[in-house]
Coordinates of C-alpha atoms and ligand atoms in Angstrom, one line a residue:
X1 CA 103.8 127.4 93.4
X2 CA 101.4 125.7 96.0
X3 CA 98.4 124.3 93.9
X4 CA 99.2 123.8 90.8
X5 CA 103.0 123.5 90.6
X6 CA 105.3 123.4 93.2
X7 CA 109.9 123.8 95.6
X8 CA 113.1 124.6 95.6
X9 CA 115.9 124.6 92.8
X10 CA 116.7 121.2 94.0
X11 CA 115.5 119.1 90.4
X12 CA 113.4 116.5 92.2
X13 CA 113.7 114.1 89.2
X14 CA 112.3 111.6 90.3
X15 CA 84.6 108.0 79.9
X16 CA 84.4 108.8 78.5
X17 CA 81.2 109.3 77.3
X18 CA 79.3 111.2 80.3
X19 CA 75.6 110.5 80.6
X20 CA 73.9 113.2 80.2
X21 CA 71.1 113.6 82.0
X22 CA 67.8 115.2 81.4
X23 CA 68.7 119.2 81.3
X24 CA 69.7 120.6 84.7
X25 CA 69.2 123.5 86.2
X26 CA 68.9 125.9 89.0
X27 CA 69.5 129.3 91.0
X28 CA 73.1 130.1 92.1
X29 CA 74.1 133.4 92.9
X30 CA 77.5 131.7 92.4
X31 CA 81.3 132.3 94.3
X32 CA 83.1 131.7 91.4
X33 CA 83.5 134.1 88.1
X34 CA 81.4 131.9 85.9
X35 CA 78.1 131.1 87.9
X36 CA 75.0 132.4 86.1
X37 CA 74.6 135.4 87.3
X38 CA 78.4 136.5 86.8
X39 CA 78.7 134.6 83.5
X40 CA 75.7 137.2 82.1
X41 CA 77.8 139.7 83.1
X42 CA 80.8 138.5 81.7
X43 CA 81.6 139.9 77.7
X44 CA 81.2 137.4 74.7
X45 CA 85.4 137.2 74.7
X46 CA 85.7 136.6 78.2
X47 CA 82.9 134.1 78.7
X48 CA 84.5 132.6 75.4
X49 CA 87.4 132.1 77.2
X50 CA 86.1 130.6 80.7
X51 CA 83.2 128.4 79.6
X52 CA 85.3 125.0 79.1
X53 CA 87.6 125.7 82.0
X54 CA 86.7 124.1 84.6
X55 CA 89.1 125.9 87.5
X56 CA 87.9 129.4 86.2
X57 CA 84.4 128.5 86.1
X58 CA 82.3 126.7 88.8
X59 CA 79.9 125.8 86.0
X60 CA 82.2 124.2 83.6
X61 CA 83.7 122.2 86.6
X62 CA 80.5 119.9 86.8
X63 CA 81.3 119.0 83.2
X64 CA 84.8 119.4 82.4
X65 CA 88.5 117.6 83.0
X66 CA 91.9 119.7 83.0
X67 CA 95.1 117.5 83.2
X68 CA 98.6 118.4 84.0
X69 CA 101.8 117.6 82.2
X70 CA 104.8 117.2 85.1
X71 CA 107.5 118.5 83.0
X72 CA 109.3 121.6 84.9
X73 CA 111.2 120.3 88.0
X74 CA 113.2 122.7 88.8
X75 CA 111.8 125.8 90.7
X76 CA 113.3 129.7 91.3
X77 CA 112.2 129.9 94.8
X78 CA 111.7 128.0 98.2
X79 CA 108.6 128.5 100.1
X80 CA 108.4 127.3 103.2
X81 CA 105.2 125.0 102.4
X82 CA 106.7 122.9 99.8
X83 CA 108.9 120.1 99.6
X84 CA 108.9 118.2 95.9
X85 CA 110.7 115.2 97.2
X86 CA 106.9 113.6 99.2
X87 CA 105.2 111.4 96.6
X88 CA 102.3 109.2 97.5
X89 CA 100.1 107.8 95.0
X90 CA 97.4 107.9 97.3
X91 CA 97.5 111.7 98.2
X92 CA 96.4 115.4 96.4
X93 CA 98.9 117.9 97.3
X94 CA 100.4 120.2 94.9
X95 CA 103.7 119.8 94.5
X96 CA 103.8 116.5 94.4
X97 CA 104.2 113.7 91.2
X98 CA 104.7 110.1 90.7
X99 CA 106.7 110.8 87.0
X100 CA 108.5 114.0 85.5
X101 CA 108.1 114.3 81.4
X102 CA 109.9 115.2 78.7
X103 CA 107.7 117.4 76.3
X104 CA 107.1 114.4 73.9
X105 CA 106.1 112.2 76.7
X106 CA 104.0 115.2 78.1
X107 CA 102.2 115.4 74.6
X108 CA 101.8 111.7 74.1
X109 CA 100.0 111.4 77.6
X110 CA 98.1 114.6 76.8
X111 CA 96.6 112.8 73.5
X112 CA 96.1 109.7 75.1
X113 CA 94.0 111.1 78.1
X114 CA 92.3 113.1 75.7
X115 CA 91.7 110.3 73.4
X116 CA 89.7 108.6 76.3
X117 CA 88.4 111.4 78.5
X118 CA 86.7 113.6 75.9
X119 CA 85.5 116.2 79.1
X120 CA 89.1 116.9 78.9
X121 CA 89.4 120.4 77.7
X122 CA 92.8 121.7 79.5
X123 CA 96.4 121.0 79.4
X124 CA 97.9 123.0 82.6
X125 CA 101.6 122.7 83.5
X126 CA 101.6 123.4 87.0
X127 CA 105.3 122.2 88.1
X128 CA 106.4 119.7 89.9
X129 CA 108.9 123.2 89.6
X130 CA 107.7 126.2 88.3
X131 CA 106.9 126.2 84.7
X132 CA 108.3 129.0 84.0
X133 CA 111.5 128.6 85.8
X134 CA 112.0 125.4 83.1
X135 CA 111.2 128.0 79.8
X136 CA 112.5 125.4 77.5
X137 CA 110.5 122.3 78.3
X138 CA 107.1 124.0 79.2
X139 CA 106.7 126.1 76.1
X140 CA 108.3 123.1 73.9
X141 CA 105.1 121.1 75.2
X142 CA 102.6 123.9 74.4
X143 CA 104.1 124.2 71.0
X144 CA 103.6 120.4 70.0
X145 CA 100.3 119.8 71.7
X146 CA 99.0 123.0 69.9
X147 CA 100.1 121.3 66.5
X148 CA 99.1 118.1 67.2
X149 CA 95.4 119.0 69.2
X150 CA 95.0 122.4 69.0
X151 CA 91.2 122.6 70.5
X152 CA 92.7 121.4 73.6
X153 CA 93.2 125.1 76.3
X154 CA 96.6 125.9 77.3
X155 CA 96.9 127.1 80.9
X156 CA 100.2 127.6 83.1
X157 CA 100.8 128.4 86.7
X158 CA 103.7 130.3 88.2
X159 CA 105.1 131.8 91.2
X160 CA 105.8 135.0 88.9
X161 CA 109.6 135.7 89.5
X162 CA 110.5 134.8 86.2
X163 CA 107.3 135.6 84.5
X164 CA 107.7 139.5 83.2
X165 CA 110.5 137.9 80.9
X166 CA 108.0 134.9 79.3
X167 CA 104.6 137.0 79.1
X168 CA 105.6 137.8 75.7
X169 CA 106.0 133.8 74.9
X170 CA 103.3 133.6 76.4
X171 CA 101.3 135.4 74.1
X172 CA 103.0 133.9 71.5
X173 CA 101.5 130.9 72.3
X174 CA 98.4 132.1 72.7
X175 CA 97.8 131.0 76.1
X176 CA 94.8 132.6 77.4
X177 CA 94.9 131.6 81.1
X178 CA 98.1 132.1 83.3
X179 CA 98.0 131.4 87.4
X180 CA 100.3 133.5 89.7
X181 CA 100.4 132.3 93.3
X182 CA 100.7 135.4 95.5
X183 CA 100.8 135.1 98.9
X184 CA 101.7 138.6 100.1
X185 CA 102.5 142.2 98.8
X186 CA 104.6 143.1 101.9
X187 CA 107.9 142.2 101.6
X188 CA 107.9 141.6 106.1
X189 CA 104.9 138.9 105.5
X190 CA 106.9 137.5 102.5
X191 CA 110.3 136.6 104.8
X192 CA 108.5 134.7 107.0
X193 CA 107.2 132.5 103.5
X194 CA 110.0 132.6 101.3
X195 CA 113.6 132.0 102.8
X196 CA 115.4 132.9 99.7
X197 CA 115.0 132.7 95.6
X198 CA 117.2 132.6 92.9
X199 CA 117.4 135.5 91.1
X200 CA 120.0 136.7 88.1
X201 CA 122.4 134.0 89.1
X202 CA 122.8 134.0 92.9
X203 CA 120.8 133.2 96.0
X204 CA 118.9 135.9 97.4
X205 CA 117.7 136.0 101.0
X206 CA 114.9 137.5 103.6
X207 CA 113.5 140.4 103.2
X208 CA 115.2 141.4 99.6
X209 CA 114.3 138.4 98.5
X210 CA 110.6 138.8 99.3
X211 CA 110.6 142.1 97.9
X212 CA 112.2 141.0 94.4
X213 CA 109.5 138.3 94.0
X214 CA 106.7 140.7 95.0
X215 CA 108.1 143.1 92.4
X216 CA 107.8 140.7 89.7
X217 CA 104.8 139.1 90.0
X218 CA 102.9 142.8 90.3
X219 CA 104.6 143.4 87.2
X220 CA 103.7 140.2 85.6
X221 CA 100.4 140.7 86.5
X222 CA 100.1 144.1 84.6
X223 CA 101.9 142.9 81.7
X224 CA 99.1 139.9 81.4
X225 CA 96.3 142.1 81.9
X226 CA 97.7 144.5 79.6
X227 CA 98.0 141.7 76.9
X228 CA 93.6 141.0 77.6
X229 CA 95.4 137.3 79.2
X230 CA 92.8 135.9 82.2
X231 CA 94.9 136.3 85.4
X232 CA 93.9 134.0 88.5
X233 CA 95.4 134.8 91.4
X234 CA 96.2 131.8 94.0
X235 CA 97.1 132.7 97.8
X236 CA 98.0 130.3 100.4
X237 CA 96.2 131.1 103.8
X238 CA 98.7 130.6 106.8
X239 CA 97.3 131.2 110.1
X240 CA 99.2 134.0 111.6
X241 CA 101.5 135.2 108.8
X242 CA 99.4 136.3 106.1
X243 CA 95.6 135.1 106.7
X244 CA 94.8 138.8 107.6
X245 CA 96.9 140.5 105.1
X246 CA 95.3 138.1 102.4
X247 CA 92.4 140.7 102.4
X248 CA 94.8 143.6 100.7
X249 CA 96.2 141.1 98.3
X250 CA 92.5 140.5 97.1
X251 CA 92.0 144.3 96.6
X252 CA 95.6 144.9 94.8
X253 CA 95.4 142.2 92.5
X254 CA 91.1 143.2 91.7
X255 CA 92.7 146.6 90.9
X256 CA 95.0 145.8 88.5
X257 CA 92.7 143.5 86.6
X258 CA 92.6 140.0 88.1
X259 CA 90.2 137.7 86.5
X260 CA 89.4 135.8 89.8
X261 CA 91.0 134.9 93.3
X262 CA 91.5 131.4 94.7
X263 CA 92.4 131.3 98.7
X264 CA 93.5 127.8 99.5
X265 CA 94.5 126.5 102.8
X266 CA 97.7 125.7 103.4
X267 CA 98.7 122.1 103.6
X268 CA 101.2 121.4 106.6
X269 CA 101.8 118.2 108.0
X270 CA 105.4 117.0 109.4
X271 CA 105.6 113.7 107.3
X272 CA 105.8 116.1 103.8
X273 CA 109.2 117.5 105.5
X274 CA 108.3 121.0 104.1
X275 CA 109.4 123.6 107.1
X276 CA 105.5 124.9 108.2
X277 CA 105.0 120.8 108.7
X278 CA 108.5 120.4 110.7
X279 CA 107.7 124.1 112.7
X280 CA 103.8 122.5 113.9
X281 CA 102.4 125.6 111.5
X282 CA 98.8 124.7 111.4
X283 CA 96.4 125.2 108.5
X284 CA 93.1 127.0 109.0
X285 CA 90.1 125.4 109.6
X286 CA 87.1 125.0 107.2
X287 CA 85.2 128.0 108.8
X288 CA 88.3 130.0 109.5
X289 CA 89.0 129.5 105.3
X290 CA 85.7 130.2 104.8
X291 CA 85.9 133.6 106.5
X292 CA 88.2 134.7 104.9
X293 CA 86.8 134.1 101.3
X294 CA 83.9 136.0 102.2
X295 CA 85.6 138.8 103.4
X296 CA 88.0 138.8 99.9
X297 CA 84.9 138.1 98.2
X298 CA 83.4 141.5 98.3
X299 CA 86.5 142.9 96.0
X300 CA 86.6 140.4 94.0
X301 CA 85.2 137.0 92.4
X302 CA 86.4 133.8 94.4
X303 CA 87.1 130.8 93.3
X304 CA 85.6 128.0 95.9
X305 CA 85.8 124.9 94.1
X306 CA 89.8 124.3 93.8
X307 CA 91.1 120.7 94.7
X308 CA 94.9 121.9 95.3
X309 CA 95.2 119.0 92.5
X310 CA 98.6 117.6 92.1
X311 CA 101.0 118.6 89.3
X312 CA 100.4 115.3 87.2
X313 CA 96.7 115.5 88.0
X314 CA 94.5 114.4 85.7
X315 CA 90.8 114.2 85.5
X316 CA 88.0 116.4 86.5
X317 CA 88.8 118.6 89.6
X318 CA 88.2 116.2 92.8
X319 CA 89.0 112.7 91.0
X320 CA 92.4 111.9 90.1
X321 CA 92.9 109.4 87.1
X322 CA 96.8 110.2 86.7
X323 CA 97.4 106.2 87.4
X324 CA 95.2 105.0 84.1
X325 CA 97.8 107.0 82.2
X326 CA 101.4 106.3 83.7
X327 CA 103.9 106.1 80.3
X328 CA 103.9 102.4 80.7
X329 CA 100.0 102.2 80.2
X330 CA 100.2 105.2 77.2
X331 CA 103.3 103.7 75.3
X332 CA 101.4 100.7 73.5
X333 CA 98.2 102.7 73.4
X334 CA 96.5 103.0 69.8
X335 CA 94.9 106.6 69.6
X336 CA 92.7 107.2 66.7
X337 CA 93.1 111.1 67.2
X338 CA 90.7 112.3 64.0
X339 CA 87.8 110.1 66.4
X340 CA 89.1 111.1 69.8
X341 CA 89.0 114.9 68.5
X342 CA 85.5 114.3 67.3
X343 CA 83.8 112.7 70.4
X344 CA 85.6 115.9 72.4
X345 CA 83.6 118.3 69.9
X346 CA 80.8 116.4 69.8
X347 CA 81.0 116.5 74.2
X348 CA 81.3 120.3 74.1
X349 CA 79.1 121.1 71.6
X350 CA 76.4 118.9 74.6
X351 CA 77.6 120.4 77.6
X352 CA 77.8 123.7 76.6
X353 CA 73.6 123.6 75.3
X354 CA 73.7 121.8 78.9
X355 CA 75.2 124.6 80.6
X356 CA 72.8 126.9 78.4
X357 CA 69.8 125.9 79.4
X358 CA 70.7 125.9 83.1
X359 CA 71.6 129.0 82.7
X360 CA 68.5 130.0 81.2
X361 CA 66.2 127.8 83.7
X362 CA 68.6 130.1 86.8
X363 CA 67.5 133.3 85.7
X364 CA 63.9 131.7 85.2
X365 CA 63.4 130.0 88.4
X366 CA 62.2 132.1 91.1
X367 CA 64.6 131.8 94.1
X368 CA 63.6 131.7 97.5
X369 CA 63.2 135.3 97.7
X370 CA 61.4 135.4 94.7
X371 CA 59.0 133.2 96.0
X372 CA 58.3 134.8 99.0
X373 CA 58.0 138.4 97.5
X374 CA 55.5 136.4 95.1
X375 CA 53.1 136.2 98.3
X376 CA 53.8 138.8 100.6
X377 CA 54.6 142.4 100.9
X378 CA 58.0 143.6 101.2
X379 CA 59.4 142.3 104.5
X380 CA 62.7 141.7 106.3
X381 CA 64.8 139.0 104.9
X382 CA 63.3 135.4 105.8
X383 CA 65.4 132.6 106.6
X384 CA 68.5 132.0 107.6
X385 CA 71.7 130.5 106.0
X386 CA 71.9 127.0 105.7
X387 CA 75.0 124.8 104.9
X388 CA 74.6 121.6 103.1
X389 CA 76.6 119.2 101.7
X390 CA 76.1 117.4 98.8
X391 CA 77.3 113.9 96.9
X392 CA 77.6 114.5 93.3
X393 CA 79.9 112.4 90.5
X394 CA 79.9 115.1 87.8
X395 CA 77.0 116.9 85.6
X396 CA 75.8 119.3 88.2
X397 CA 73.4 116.5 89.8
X398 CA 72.9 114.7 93.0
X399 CA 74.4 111.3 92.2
X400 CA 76.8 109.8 94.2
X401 CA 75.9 107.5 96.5
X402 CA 76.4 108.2 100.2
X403 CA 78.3 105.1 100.9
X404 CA 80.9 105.7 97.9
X405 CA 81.2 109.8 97.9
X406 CA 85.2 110.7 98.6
X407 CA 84.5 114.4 98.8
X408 CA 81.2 116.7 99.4
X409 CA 80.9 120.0 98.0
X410 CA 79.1 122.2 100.0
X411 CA 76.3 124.4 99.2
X412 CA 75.3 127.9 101.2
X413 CA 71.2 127.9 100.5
X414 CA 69.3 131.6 101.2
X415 CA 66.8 133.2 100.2
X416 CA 68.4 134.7 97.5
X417 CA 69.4 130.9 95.9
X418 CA 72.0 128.4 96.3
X419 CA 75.8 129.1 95.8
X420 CA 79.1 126.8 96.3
X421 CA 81.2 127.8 98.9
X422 CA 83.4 125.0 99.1
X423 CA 84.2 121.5 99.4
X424 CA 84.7 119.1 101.7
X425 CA 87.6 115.8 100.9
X426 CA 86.6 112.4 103.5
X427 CA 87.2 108.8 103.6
X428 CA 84.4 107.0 102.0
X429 CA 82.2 105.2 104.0
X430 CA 82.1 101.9 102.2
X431 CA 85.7 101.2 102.1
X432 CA 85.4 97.8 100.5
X433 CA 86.0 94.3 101.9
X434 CA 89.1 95.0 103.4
X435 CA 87.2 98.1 105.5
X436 CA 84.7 95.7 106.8
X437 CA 83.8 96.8 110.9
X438 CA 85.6 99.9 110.0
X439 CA 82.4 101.8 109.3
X440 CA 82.0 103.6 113.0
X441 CA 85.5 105.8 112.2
X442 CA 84.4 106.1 109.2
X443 CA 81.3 107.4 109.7
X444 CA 82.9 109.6 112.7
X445 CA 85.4 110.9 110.4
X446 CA 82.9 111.7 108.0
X447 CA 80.6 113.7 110.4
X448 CA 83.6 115.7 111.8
X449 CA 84.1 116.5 107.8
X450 CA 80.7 117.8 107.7
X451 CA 81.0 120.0 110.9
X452 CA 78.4 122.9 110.2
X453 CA 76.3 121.4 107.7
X454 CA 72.9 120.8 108.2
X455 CA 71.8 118.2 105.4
X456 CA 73.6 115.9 103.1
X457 CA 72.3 115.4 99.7
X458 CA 73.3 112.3 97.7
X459 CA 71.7 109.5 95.5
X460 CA 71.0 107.0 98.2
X461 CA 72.0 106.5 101.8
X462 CA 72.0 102.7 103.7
X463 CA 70.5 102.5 107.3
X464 CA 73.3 102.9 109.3
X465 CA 74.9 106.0 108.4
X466 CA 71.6 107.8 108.1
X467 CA 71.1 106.6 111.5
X468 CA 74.5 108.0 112.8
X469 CA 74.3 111.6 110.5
X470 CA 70.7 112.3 112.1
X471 CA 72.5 111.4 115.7
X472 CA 74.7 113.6 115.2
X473 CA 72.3 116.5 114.1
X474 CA 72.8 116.8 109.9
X475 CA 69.9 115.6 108.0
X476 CA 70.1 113.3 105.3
X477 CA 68.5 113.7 102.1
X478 CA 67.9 111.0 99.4
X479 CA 64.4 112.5 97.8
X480 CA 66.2 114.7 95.3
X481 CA 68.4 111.9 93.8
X482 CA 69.8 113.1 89.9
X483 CA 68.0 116.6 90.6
X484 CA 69.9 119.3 89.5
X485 CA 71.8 120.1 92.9
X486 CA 71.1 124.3 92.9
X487 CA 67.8 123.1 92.2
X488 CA 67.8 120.3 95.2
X489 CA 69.3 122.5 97.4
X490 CA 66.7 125.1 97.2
X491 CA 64.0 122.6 97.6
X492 CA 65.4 121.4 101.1
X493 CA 66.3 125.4 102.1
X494 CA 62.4 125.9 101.3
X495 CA 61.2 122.7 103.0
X496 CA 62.3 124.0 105.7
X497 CA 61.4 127.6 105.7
X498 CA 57.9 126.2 105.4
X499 CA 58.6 123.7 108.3
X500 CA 59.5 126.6 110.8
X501 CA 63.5 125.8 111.1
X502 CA 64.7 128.7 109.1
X503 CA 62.7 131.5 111.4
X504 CA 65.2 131.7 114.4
X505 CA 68.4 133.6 113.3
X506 CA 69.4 137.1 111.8
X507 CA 69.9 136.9 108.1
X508 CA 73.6 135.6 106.8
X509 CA 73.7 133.5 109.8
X510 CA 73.7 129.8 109.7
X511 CA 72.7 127.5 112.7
X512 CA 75.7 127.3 115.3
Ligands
LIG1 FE1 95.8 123.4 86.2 FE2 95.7 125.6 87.6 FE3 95.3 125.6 85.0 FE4 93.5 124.6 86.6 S1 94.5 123.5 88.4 S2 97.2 125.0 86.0 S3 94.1 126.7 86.5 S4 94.2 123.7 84.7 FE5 92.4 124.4 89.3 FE6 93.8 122.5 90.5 FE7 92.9 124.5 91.9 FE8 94.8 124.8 90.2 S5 91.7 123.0 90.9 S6 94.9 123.5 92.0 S7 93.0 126.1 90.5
LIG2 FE1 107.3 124.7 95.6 FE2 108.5 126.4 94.0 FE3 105.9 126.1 93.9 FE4 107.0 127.3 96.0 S1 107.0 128.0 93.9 S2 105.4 125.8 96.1 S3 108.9 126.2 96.2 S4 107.5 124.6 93.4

């Protein structure tokens, strides 16, 4: 599968201690199926089961880590995005690791990461195969982490052909959160993705072999749903094949009891060798993407804050720490686990009355529409959309600093509060020594990463690139630093509804 595991039967071998800030806060009406409003409406079990996961809910991702193990290379299928064989340190694509485990090496990295990351709260096998196409070692590493650190979620991520057969092991092993990349429910779309899989011993082609994989996954998802497991459905958008079809896929999978949906972009670039990168396939753009999860979102709740992390990922979602803890670095390492368990509790037990009490402040908080209707009559909807992006290192806060923020996650603000919609990866501007007199690409590159949004929101911002970001029309925004950022957000969105910018355009729209 495309985020979180990844190709062909080919067996490509080859801090703790988070400040925690003054309680945060804020008004989201939320993308994912976990922000405020959602999580009230969630039951006890289910918001049980999401609160410390932070890929099914956008809250817990502000405070929580997930790692991967890489212990399934081989894969059933071939899709025509993927090739296993691309490995570079420096890059985030699924598919793609730097070491494949055995189980006991999977566990002994597991315990070591969690030893010193106590936000860790997930083990996910995600590939660099499909873990369910490799039975033997996936559920062999769930068995002996779950012995040896059983607080610690067990999550897996398939392509679904082989998955009807394990959901039963599955259960067994009481894994509560299982990922099923589907890309299509017509077997014509699924050609033109999947040249073949291997299915009861043989190689299966075209069409039949679209339809077989289809088959299976529908069924897996039933069987999961039937069995009260959390079901996330992951679909790669491909411009032109299934970007349009996506939309029915959103409304099948709601049906039949998916937990939440995750359209990523595909990833297609010639130097991975995969067969969209060789063909010149493009990916969809950030507002084509966009699009598209708005349209799926009215079925069902979307996921916006995926990182497409890599199968050996580890860390929280948008940083990837996988090189502290190569086998050579965990071999000599002395764990006190009875401690390391401890400081995780003690972590949880922080973040989650963290996560309460924003929770509590969101429903308190007036939003901007709140506000309004506090001083006028009913009236049309004021303001229009704005976009803005926002540098944050974790804890739900503006606290990154401009200069040093690799990604940006982006914020929609309205009248009826703040919500993620997605985030944005880009060089960072200060790039070191090495980077001196590169700043102007930089910065260029930056601003083209921004394209749409109207203010940046981070800690503190130097001269220069404020200068070049208000040249090229995006405010930036250094007077809510370590505000909580829904909070922060919705100050800007009403600083400028009282400045007059927010008047022009018809609700839902956003500035050109
Ligand atoms: Fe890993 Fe996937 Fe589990 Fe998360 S990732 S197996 S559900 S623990 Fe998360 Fe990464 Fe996106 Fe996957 S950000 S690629 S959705
Ligand atoms: Fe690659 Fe297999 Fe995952 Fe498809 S299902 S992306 S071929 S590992």
């Amino acid at each position: 599968m495309f985020a979180e595991n990844d190709v062909g039967l080919q067996t490509t071998e080859k801090t703790v201690a988070m400040a925690f800030p003054a309680a945060g806060g804020g008004c989201s009406a939320g993308s994912c199926g976990s922000s405020p409003a959602q999580m009230s409406a969630l039951s006890d079990a289910i918001r049980a089961k999401v609160a410390d996961h932070p890929c099914y809910s956008e809250d817990a991702h502000h405070y929580f880590a997930r790692m991967h193990a890489a212990v399934a290379p081989a894969c059933n299928i071939q899709c025509n995005y993927c090739n296993r064989k691309y490995d570079c340190a420096n890059e985030s694509r699924p598919g793609v690791v730097s070491e494949v485990l055995t189980p006991e090496q999977a566990v002994k990295k597991t315990l070591a990461v969690a030893a010193a990351i106590p936000q860790m709260s997930v083990l996910g096998i995600a590939g660099p195969g499909d873990p369910l196409a490799n039975p033997q070692r996936t559920f062999a590493t769930f068995r002996r982490l779950a012995e040896k650190a059983p607080d610690i979620k067990l999550c897996v991520s398939t392509n679904g052909l082989a998955l009807p057969e394990c959901v039963e092991e599955l259960a067994r092993h009481n894994i509560e959160h299982v990922t099923i990349t589907i890309n299509c429910v017509d077997p014509d779309i699924g050609a033109k993705i999947y040249p073949w899989i291997f299915w009861k011993n043989r190689r299966v082609r075209g069409r039949a072999a679209a339809a077989i994989l289809i088959e299976q996954q529908q069924k897996g998802l039933e069987m999961l749903v039937a069995r009260d497991i959390l079901v996330k459905v992951n679909s790669v958008m491909i411009p032109g094949v299934n970007d349009e079809h996506l939309k029915e896929v959103s409304r099948i999978v709601k049906a039949k009891g998916a937990f939440l949906h995750n359209v990523m972009p595909l990833i297609a670039e010639a130097e991975h060798g995969t067969f969209y990168g060789l063909m010149g396939q493009r990916s969809p753009t950030a507002p084509e993407l966009k699009n598209l999860q708005d349209a799926c979102e009215g079925g069902m709740n979307m996921m916006r804050h995926c990182r497409q992390c890599r199968a050996d990922a580890v860390g929280m979602l948008g940083e990837d720490r996988g090189g502290e803890f190569t086998l050579d670095k965990v071999e000599p390492m002395e764990i006190d686990h009875e401690a390391a368990l401890a400081r995780r509790l003690a972590f949880r037990e922080q973040a989650r009355a963290e996560l309460k009490a924003r929770r509590a402040r969101a429903h308190a908080i007036p939003t901007g529409a709140q506000v309004i209707s506090l001083h006028r009559p009913p009236r049309k909807p004021a303001g229009r959309a704005v976009l803005m992006a926002v540098a944050t290192k974790g804890s739900n806060l503006v606290n990154e600093h401009f200069g040093y923020a690799r990604e940006f996650l982006l914020y929609e603000a309205t009248e009826s509060g703040a919500r993620m919609v997605g985030h944005r990866r880009t060089d960072k501007y200060c790039g070191g020594i090495e980077t001196c007199g590169d700043g102007d690409s930089r910065i260029e590159r930056i601003v083209r990463a921004l394209d749409g949004c109207e203010v940046v929101l981070c800690a503190r911002i130097g001269y220069e690139p404020w200068s070049r970001l208000e040249a090229a029309g995006i405010k930036p925004d250094a007077e809510h630093a370590m505000e909580p950022i829904e909070e922060a957000v919705m100050a800007v969105w009403r600083e400028m509804l009282k400045a007059g910018k927010l008047q022009s355009a018809a609700p839902g729209e956003r500035r050109a």
